XYZ file of C-alpha atoms in Angstrom:
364
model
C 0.000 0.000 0.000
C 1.154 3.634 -0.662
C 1.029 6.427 1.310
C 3.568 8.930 0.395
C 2.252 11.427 -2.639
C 5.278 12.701 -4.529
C 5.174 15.104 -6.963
C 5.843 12.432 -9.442
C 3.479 10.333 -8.013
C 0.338 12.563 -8.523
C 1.809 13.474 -11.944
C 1.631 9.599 -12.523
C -2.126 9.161 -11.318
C -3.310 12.089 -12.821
C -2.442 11.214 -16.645
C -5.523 9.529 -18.456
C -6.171 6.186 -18.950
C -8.170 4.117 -21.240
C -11.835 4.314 -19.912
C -12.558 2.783 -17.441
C -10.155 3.805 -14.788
C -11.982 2.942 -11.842
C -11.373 4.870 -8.218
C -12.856 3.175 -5.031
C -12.814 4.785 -1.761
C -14.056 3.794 1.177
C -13.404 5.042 4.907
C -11.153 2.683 7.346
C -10.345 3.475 10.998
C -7.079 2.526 13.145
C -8.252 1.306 16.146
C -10.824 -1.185 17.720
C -13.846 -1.164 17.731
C -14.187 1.177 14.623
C -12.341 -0.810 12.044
C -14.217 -3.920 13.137
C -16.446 -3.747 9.896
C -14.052 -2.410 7.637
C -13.027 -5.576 5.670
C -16.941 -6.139 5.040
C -17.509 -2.027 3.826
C -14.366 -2.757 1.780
C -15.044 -5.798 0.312
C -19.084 -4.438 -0.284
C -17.759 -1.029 -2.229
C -15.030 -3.345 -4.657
C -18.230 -4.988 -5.375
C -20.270 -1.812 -6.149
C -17.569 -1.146 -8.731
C -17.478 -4.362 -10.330
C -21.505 -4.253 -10.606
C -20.911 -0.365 -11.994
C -18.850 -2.419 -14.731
C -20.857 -4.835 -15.840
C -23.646 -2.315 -16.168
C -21.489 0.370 -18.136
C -22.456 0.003 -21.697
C -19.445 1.558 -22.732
C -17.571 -1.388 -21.251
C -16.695 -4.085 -23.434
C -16.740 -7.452 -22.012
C -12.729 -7.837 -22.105
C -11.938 -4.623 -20.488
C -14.467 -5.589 -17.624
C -12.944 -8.787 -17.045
C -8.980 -7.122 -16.946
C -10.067 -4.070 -14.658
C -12.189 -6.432 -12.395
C -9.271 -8.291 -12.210
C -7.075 -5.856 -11.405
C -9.255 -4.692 -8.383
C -9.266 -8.168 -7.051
C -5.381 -7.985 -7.259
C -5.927 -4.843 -5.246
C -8.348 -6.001 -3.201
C -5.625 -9.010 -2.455
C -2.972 -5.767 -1.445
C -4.908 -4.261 1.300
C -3.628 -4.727 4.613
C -6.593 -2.957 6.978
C -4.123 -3.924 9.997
C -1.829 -0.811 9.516
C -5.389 1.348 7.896
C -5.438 5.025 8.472
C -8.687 6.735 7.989
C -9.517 6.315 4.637
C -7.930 4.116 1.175
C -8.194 4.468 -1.906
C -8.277 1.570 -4.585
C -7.050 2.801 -8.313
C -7.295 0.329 -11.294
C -7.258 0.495 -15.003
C -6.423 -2.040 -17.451
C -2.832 -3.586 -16.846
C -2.841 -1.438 -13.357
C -3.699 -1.152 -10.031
C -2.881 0.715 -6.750
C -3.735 1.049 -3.146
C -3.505 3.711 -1.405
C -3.928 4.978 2.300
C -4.970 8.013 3.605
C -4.611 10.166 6.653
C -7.854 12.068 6.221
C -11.474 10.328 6.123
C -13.062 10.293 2.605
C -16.583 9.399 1.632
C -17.466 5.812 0.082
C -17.644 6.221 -3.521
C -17.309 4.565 -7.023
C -16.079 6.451 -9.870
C -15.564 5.681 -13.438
C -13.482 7.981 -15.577
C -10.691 8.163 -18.139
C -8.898 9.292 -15.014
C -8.286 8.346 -11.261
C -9.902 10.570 -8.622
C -7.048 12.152 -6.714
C -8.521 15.284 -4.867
C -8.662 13.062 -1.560
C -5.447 12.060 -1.657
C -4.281 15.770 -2.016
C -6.495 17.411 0.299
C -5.032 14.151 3.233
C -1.488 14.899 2.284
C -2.027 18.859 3.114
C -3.654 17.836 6.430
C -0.909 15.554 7.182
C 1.778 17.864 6.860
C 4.207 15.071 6.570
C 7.696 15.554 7.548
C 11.258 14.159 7.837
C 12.822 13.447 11.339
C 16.938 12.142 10.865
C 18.553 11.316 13.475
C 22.180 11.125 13.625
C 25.093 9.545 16.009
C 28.631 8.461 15.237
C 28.218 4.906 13.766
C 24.547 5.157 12.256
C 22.067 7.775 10.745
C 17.901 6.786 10.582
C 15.344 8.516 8.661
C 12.119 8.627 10.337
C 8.742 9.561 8.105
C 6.614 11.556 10.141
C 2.673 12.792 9.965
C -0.164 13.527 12.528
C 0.395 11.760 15.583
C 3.660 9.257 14.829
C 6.840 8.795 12.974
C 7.615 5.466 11.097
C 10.941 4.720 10.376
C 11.758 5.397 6.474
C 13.853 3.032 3.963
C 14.179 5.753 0.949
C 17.437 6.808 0.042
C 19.225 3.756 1.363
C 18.596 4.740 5.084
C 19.511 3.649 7.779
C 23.394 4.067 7.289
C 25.613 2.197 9.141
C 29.363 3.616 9.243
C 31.662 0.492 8.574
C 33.410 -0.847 11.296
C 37.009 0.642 11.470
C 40.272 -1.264 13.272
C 41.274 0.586 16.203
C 44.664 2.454 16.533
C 47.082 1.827 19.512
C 49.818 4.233 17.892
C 47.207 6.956 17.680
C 45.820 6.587 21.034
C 50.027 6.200 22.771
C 50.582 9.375 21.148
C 47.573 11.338 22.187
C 47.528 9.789 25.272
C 43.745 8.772 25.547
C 40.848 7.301 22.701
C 39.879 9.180 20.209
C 36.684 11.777 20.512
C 34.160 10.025 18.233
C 33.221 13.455 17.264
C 36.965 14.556 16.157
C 37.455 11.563 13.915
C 37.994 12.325 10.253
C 35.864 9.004 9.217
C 32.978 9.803 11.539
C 33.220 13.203 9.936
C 33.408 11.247 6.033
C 30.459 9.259 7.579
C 28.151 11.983 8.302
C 28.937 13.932 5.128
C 27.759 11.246 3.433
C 24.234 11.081 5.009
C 24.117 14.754 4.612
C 24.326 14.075 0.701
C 21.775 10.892 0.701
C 19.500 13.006 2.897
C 19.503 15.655 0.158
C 18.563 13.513 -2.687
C 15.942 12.839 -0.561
C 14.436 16.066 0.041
C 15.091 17.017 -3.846
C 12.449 13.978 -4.598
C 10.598 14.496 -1.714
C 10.425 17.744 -0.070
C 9.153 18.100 3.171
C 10.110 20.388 6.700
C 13.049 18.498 8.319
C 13.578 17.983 11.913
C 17.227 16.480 12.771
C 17.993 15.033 16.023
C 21.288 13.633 17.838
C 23.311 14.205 20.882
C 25.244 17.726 20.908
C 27.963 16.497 19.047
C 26.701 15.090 16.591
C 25.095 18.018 15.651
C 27.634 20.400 15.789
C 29.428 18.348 13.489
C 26.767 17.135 11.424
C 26.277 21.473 10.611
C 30.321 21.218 9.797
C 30.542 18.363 7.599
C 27.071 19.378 5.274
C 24.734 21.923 4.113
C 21.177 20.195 5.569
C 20.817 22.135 8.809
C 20.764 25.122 7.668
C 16.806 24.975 6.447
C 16.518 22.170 9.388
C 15.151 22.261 13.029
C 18.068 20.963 15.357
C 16.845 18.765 18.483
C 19.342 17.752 20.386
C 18.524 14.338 21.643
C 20.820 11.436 21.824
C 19.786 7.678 21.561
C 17.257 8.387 18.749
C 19.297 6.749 15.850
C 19.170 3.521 17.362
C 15.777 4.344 18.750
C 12.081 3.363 18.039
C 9.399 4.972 16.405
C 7.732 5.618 19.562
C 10.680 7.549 21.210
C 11.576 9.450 18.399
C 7.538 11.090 18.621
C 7.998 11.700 21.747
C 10.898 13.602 21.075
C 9.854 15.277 18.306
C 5.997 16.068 19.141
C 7.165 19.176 21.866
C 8.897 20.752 19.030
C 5.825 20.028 16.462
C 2.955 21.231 18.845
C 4.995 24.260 20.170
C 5.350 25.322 16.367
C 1.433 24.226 15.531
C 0.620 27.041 18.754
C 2.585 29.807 16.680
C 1.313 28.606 13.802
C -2.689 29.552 14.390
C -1.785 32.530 16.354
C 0.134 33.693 13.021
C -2.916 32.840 10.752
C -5.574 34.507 12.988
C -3.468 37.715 12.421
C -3.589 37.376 8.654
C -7.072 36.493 8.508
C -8.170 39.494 10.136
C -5.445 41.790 8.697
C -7.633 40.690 5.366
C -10.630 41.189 6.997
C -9.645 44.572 7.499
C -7.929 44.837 3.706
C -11.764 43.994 2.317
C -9.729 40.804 0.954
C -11.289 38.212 2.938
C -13.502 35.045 2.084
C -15.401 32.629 3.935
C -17.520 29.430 4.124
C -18.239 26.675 1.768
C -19.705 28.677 -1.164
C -17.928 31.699 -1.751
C -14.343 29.960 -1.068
C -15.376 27.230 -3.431
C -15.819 29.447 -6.471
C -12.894 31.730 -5.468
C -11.278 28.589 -5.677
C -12.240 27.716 -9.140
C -11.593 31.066 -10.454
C -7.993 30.790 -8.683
C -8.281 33.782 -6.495
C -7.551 32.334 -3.025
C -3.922 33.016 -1.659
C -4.176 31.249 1.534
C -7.007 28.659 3.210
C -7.375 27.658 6.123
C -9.437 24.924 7.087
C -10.229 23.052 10.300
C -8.532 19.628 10.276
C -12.135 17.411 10.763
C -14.249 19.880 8.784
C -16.579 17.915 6.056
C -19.298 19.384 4.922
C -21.905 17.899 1.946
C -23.090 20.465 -0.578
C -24.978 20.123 -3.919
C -24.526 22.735 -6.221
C -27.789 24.141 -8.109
C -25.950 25.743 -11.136
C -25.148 29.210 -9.422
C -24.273 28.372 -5.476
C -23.836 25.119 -3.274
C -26.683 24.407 -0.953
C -26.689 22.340 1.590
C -27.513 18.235 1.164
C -27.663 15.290 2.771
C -25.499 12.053 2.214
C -27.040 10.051 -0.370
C -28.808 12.994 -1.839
C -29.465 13.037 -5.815
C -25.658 15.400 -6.693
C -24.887 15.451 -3.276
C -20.846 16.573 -2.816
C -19.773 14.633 0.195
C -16.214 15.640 -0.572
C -16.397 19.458 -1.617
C -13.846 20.482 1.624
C -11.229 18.399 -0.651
C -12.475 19.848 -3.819
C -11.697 23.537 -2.736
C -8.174 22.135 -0.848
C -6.875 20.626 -4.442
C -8.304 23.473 -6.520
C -6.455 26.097 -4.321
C -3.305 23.650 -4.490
C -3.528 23.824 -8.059
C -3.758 27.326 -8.416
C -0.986 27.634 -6.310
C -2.152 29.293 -2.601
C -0.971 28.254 0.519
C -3.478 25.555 2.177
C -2.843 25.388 6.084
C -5.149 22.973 8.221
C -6.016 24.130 11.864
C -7.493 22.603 14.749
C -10.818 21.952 15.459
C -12.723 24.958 16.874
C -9.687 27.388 15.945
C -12.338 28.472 12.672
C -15.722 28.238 14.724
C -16.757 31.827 14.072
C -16.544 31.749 9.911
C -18.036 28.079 10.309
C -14.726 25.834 9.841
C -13.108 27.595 6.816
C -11.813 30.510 5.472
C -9.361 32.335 2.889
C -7.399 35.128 2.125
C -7.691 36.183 -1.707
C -5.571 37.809 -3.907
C -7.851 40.309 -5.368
């Protein structure tokens, strides 16, 4: 299953395919007792699609049989043990994918000469995934971070191990003691070396980058590369031979002090626009800012989902199920804004409550 979008990634999902490509989503939960009927909602919504095949008279018998195919392979992929809250099933003829999301999406079937990937934008803002390495003298771990954990990371070759070097009695008789781990040429060769990987890394993958390590470490981890200067430093030993679990806790201090200065700094901005006459709010008017690619910044409450139907000139409120209903509109605006190139920041819950859970600053 995949959870990280690149760039490349998206590019990938978003080129068209040969009708049908077929999106599934359904919503999935972590933890007991919510994800006890998730196999079954799965398992019923793959079905949906297959039954949205065979009815499809555009569908010829051969393509229905390689794309239903293809979603069983899927189907086959989906581990619901390590689910987040919602996945995403993609499959076209000769393809498939499965992908997880941090962010809740609405069930749905949709057949298109492209995959549906608005959800899978819209979690990836609200996860606000970033990179946690943490460094010592003899090994250097890259830790993927979103919400509320970090899992350790295998891209770009990490973890790197420094090879095991003889020691030297001449060195130590004439210096009188060991070596400083920290003053050794190789540990410094070592660490230059995971500064380079980790770059490669970000170039493919950018996101904020939190480094941690004991003192040391980091002071020469700054000499011997170019990574901390654009990084947050945490100085915390232990960590590269560490779990996932201690690294959070490390980390989360830094992540929630910065989330608290965070919302402070957007409630300025949103009422220095309010003030400016450049200010937008709620479901409707932010939707077709959106579209027309006026927003500069949204800001949107991290659980806010809202379902809209849209009567040719405004969206009105609906109910799930509804004839047109939009049970995903939040993520409609969030991509559209991405796409037109404004900065998206999600919020806590309650930090919007008086423009109703979302708002924007435009740029004219």
């Amino acid at each position: 299953m995949e959870h990280d979008l690149s760039p490349a990634a998206l590019a990938e999902l978003r080129r068209p395919r040969p009708y049908p490509a077929v999106s599934v989503l359904t919503p999935t939960h972590r933890r007991e007792p919510d994800n006890a009927q998730d196999s079954v909602r799965l398992r019923n919504v793959v079905a949906e699609a297959k039954k949205q095949l065979e009815e499809d008279p555009a569908v010829t018998r051969e393509r229905r049989v390689e794309v239903a195919r293809e979603l069983d392979r899927a189907l086959a992929e989906v581990d619901l043990t390590h689910a987040e809250e919602g996945l995403a099933i993609f499959a076209a003829p000769g393809e498939h994918q499965v992908w997880t999301l941090a962010r809740s999406v609405p069930e749905r079937v949709v057949l298109s000469d492209t995959f549906l990937t608005r959800n899978l934008v819209a979690a990836q803002a609200s996860e606000r995934p970033f990179w946690v390495l943490s460094v010592a003298s003899d090994r250097v771990t890259l830790w993927s971070g979103g919400v509320d954990r970090v899992v350790e990371d295998h891209t770009g070759g990490f973890p790197l191990d420094r090879p095991a070097e003889d020691f030297d009695p001449e060195r130590q008789e004439r210096i009188g003691d060991a070596p400083s781990t920290f003053r050794d040429e190789g540990t410094r060769r070592f660490l230059r070396d995971a500064d380079a990987a980790m770059a490669k890394v970000l170039r493919a993958h950018p996101r904020r980058l939190y480094i941690t390590g004991p003192e040391p470490a980091l002071s020469l981890f700054d000499d011997a590369g170019s990574l901390t200067a654009d990084a947050v430093l945490i100085p915390h030993g232990g960590l590269a031979h560490g779990t996932a679990e201690a690294v959070w806790q490390a980390v989360r201090p830094v992540l929630e002090e910065e989330a608290r200065g965070s919302v402070d700094a957007l409630a300025r901005e949103l009422d220095a626009a309010r003030g400016r006459k450049d200010f937008a709010a709620g479901v409707d008017e932010l939707w077709e800012s959106a579209h027309t690619g006026r927003v500069r910044l949204l800001a949107v409450e991290e659980n806010f989902r809202v379902t809209m139907r849209d009567d040719g000139e405004h969206l009105m409120p609906a109910d799930d199920g509804d004839l047109d209903a939009r049970e995903d509109i939040v993520d409609e605006i969030v991509e559209q804004c991405l796409e037109t190139g404004a900065d998206v920041r999600f919020v806590p819950d309650g930090a919007l409550e008086d423009v109703d859970g979302i708002a924007g600053v435009l740029r004219y």
